[in-house]
Coordinates of C-alpha atoms in Angstrom, one line a residue:
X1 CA 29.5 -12.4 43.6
X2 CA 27.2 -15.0 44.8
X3 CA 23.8 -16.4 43.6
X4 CA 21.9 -14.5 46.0
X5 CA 22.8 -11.3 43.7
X6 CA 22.1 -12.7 40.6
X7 CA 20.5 -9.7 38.9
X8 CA 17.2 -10.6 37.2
X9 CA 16.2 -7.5 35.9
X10 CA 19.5 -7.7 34.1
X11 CA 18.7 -10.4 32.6
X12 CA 15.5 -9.5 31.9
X13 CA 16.9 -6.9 29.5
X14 CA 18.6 -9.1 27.4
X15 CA 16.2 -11.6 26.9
X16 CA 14.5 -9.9 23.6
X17 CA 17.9 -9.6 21.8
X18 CA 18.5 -13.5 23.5
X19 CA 15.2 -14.9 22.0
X20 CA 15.7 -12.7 18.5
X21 CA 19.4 -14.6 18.5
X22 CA 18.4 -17.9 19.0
X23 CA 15.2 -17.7 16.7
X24 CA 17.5 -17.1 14.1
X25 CA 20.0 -20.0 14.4
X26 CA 17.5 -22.6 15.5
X27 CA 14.7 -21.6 12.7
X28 CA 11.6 -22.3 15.4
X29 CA 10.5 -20.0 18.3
X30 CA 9.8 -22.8 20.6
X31 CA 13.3 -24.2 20.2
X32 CA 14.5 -20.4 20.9
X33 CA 12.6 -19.9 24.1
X34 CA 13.7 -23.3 25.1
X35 CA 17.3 -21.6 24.9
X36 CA 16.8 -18.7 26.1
X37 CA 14.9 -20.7 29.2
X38 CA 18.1 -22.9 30.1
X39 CA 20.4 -19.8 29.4
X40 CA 18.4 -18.1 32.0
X41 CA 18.6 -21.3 34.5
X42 CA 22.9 -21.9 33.6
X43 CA 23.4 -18.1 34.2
X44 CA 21.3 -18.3 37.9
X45 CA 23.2 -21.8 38.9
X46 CA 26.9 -19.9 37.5
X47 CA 26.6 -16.7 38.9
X48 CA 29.3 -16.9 41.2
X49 CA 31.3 -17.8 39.0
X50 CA 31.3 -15.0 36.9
X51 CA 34.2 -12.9 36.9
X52 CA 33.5 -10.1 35.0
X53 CA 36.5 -10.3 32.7
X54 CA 33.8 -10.2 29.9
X55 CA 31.0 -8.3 30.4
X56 CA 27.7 -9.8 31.4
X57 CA 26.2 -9.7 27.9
X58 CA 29.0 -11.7 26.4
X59 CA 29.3 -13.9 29.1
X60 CA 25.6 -14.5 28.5
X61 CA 25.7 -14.8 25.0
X62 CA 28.3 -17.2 25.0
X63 CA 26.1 -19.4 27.3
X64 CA 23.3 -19.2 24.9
X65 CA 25.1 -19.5 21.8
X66 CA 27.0 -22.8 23.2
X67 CA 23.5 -24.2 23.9
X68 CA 22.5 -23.4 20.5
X69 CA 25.8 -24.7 19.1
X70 CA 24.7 -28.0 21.0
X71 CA 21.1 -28.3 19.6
X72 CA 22.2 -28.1 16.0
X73 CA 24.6 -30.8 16.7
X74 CA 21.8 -33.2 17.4
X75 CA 18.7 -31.8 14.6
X76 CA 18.7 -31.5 10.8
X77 CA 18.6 -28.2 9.1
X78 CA 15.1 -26.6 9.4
X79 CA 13.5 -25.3 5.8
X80 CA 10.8 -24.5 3.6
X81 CA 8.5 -26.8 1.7
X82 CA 9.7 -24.8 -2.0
X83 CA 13.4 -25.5 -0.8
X84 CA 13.2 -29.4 -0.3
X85 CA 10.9 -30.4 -3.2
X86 CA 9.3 -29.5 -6.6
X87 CA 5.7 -28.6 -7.2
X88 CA 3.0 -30.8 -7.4
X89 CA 2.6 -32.9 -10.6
X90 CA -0.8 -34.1 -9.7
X91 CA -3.1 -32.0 -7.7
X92 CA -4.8 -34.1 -4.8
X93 CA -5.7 -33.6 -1.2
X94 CA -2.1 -33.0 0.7
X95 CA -1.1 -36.3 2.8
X96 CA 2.8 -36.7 3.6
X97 CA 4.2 -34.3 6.0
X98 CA 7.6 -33.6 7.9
X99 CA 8.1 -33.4 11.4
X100 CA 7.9 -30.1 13.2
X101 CA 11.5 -30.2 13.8
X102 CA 11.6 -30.0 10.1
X103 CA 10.3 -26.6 9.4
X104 CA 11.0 -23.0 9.7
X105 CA 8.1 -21.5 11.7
X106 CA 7.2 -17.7 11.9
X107 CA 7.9 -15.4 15.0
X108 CA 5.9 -13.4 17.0
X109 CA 7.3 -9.7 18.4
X110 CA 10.4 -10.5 20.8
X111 CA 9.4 -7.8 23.1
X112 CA 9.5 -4.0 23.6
X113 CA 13.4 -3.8 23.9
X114 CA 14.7 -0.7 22.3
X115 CA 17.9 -2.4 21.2
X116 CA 15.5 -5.0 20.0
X117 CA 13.9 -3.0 17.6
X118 CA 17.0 -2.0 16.3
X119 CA 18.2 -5.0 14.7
X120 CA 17.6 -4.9 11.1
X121 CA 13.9 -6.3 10.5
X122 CA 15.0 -8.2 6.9
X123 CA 17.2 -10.2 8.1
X124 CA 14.0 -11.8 10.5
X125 CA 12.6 -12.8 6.3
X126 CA 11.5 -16.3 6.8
X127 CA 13.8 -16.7 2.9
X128 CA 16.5 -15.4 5.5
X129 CA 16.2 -17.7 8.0
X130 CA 16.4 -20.5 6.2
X131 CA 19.6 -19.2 4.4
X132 CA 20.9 -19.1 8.0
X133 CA 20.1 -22.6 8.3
X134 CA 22.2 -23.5 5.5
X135 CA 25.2 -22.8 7.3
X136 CA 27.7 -25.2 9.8
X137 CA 26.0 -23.8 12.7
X138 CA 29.4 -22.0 14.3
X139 CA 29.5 -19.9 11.0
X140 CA 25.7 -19.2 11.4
X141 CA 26.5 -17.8 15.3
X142 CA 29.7 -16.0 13.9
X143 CA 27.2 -14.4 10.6
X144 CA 24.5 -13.1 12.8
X145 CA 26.8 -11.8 15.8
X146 CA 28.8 -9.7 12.9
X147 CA 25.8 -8.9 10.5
X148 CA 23.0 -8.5 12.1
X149 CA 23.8 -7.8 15.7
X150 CA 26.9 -5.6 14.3
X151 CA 29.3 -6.8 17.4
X152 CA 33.1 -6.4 16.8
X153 CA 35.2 -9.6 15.6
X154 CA 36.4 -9.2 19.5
X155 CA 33.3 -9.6 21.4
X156 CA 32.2 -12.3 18.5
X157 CA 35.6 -14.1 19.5
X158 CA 35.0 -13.6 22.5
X159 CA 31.9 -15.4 23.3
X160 CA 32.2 -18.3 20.7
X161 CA 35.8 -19.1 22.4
X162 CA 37.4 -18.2 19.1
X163 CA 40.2 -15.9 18.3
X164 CA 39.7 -12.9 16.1
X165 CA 41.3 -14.4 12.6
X166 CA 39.4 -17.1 13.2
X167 CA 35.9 -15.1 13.9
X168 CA 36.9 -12.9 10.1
X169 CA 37.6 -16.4 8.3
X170 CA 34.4 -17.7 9.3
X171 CA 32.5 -14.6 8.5
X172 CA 34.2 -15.0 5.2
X173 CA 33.1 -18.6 4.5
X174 CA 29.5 -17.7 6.0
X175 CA 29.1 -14.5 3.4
X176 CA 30.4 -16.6 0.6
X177 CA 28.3 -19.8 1.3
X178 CA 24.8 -17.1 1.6
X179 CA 25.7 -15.7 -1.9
X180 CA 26.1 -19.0 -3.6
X181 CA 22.8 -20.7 -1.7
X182 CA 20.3 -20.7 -4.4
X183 CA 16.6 -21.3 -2.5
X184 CA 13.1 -20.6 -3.9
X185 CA 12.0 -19.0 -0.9
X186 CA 14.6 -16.9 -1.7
X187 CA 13.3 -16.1 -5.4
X188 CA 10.0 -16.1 -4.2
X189 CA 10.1 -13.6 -1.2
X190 CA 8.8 -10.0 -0.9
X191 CA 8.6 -9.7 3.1
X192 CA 10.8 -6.4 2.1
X193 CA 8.0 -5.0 0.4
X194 CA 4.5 -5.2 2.6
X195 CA 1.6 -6.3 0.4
X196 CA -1.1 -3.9 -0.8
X197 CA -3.6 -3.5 2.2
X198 CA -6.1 -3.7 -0.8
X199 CA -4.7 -6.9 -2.3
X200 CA -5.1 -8.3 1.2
X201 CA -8.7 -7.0 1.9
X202 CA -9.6 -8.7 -1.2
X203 CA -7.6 -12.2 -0.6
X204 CA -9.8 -12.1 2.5
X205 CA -13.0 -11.4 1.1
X206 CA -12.7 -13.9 -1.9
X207 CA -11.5 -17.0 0.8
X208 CA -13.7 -16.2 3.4
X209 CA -16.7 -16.0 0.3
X210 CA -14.5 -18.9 -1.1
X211 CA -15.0 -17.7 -4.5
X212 CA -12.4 -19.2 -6.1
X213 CA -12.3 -17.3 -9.5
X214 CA -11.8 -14.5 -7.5
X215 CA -9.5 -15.6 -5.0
X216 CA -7.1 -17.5 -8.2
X217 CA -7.6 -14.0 -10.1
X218 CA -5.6 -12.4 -7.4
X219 CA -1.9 -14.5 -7.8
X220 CA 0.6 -13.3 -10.0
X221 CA 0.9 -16.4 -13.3
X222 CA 3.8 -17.8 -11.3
X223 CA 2.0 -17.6 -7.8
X224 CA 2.1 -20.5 -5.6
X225 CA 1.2 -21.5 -2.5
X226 CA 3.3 -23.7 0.5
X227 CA 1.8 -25.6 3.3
X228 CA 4.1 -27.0 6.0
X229 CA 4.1 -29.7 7.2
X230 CA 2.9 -30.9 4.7
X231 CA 5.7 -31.1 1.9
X232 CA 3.6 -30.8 -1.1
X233 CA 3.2 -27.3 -2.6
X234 CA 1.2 -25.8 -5.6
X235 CA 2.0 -23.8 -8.4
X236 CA 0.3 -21.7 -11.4
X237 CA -3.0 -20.8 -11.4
X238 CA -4.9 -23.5 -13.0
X239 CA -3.5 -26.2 -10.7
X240 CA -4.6 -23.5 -7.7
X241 CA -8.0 -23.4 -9.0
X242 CA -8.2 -27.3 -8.8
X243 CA -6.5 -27.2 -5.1
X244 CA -9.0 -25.0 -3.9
X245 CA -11.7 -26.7 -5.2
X246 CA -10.8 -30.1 -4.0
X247 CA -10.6 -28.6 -0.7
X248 CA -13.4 -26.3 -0.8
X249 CA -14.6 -29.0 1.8
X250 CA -12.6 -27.7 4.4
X251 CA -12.0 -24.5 3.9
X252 CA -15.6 -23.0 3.1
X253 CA -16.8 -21.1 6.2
X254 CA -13.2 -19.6 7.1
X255 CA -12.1 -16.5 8.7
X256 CA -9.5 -14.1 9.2
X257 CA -7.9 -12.5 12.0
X258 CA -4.9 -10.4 11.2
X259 CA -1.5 -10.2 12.8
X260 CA 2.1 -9.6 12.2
X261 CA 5.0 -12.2 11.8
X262 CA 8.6 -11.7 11.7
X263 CA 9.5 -8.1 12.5
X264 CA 5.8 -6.6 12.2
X265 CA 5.1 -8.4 8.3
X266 CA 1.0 -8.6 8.1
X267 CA -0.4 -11.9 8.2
X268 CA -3.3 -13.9 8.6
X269 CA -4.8 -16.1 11.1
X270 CA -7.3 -18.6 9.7
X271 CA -9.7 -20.5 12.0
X272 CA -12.0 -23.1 10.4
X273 CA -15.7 -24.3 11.2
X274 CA -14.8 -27.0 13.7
X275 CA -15.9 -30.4 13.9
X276 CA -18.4 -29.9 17.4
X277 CA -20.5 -27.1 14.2
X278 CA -20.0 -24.9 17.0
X279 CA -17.4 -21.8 16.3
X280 CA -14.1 -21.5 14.5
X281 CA -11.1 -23.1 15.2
X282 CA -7.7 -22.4 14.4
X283 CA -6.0 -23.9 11.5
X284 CA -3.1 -22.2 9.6
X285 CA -1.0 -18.8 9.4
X286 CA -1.1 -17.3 6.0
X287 CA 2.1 -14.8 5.1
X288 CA 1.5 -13.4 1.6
X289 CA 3.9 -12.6 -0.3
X290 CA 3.5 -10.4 -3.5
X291 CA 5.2 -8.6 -6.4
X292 CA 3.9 -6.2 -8.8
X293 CA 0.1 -6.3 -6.3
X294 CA -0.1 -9.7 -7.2
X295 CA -0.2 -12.9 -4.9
X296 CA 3.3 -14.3 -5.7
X297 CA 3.3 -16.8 -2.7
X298 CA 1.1 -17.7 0.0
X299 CA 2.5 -20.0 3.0
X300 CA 0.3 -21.0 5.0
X301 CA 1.6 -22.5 8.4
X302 CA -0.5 -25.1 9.6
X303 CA 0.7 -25.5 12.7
X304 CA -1.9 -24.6 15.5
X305 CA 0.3 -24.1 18.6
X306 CA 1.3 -20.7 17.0
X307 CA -1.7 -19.3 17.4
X308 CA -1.1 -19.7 21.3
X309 CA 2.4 -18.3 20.5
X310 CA 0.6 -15.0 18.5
X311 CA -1.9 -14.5 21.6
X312 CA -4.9 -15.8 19.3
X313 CA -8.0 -17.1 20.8
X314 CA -8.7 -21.1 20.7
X315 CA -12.0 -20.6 19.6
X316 CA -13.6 -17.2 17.6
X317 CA -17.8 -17.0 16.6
X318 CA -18.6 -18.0 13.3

């Protein structure tokens, strides 16, 4: 072989299941298409070197999986504002954020792969994900090879340089370690169960009105709602009620464009008046989360390169 027969459409193939891998042990899609961008350059540069005593999709995996091995040396685990800190004693206008690197950040679709779509859609939860990130990061590779992409202890050993008793021990360690993590998100998820399409017509109607009697009246006595990066978050309906009216402010004037997150979940897109009075611009990425047709957690991403990374327009008519 040679580089001049390097076979991009090959590639090309695995690059849903690649990106769908790496979103999952690195918690971010713009760390995972950074990956999946340098395995594609190390795979063109080693091509002749390949000797096809794996097959190409191991070989390729193992290239991406050592890259991911080597990010997660370097970074702190990735998580969710409920995970790291307690809701807010006294309600005031949110000021102390993380980083970016900080936070888990929803996906967009990985592409039209048929093997894609396969691969069990709960385990893209964003309460999953950051159970992943709990993990020593070889366990994580090890958990998602074996659970999720349902490959043999072999080709798992295989591509993480590993022998097979050492692939099943780590599985072990990585099952055991996800049963005993005790997160919030994970109490606090429904992303099995799709909200209402009528309990979101009406969370759109009261916030874009900004009634907010009506838009409080829709969350479950528990609800609460999450907005990274900032790391305060808000809980039970009366301190809602005074959140949203201490930022009726900003939020009066929004709108709504909806999309899918993580494995086809309905979202949210919320642009905002902007500053120049002329249009909408984005703002945050709401994923709603309910249980018995009630609001049982809103996180709102506010994070506006993902609206680039949905497809969203910069700008939308107010």
């Amino acid at each position: 072989m040679n580089e001049t027969a390097f076979d991009e459409p090959l590639f090309a193939s695995l690059k849903p299941g690649l990106t769908s891998f790496c979103y999952r042990m690195l918690g971010s899609m713009d760390d995972a298409d950074d990956a999946v961008q340098e395995t594609s350059i190390r795979v063109w540069q080693s091509w002749s070197t390949f000797r096809q005593d794996s097959s190409f999709k191991t070989w390729v995996y193992r290239i991406a999986s050592n890259l991911c091995l080597d990010k997660l040396r370097q970074s702190k685990r990735r998580a969710l504002p409920v995970d790291l800190f307690d809701p807010a004693v006294a309600i005031v206008e949110p000021r102390d954020t993380l980083p970016d690197s900080a936070w888990i950040w929803p996906s967009p679709d990985f592409g039209g792969n048929p093997e894609d779509r396969l691969v069990r859609r709960d385990t893209l939860q964003l309460c999953f994900i950051a159970l992943l990130q709990t993990l020593p990061p070889r366990q994580r590779a090890v958990l998602i090879l074996k659970d999720v992409f349902e490959w043999s202890s072999k080709q798992i050993a295989e591509t993480l340089a590993m022998s097979p008793a050492a692939v099943n021990s780590a599985l072990q360690r990585a099952r055991e370690t996800m049963d005993r993590a005790q997160l919030r998100s994970d109490e606090l998820s429904s992303m099995d169960v799709q909200p209402e399409q009528q309990l979101l017509s009406r969370y759109v109607e009261a916030f874009e009105q900004f009634d907010i009697a009506a838009l409080v009246a829709l969350f479950h006595e528990e609800g609460c709602m999450s907005m990274p990066p900032f790391e305060m978050w808000i809980r039970g309906k009366e301190d809602l009620s005074a959140f949203y009216s201490l930022t009726r402010w900003h939020c009066e004037g929004s709108r709504f464009v909806p999309i899918t997150v993580n494995g086809g979940y309905p979202a949210l897109a919320q642009y905002m008046p902007g500053k120049e009075g002329s249009g909408l611009v984005p703002w945050g990425i709401h994923v709603i989360e309910t249980k018995e047709n009630q609001i049982l957690h809103v996180q709102n991403f506010i994070h506006t390169p993902l609206f680039s990374r949905f497809g969203l327009p910069e700008r939308i008519d107010q």
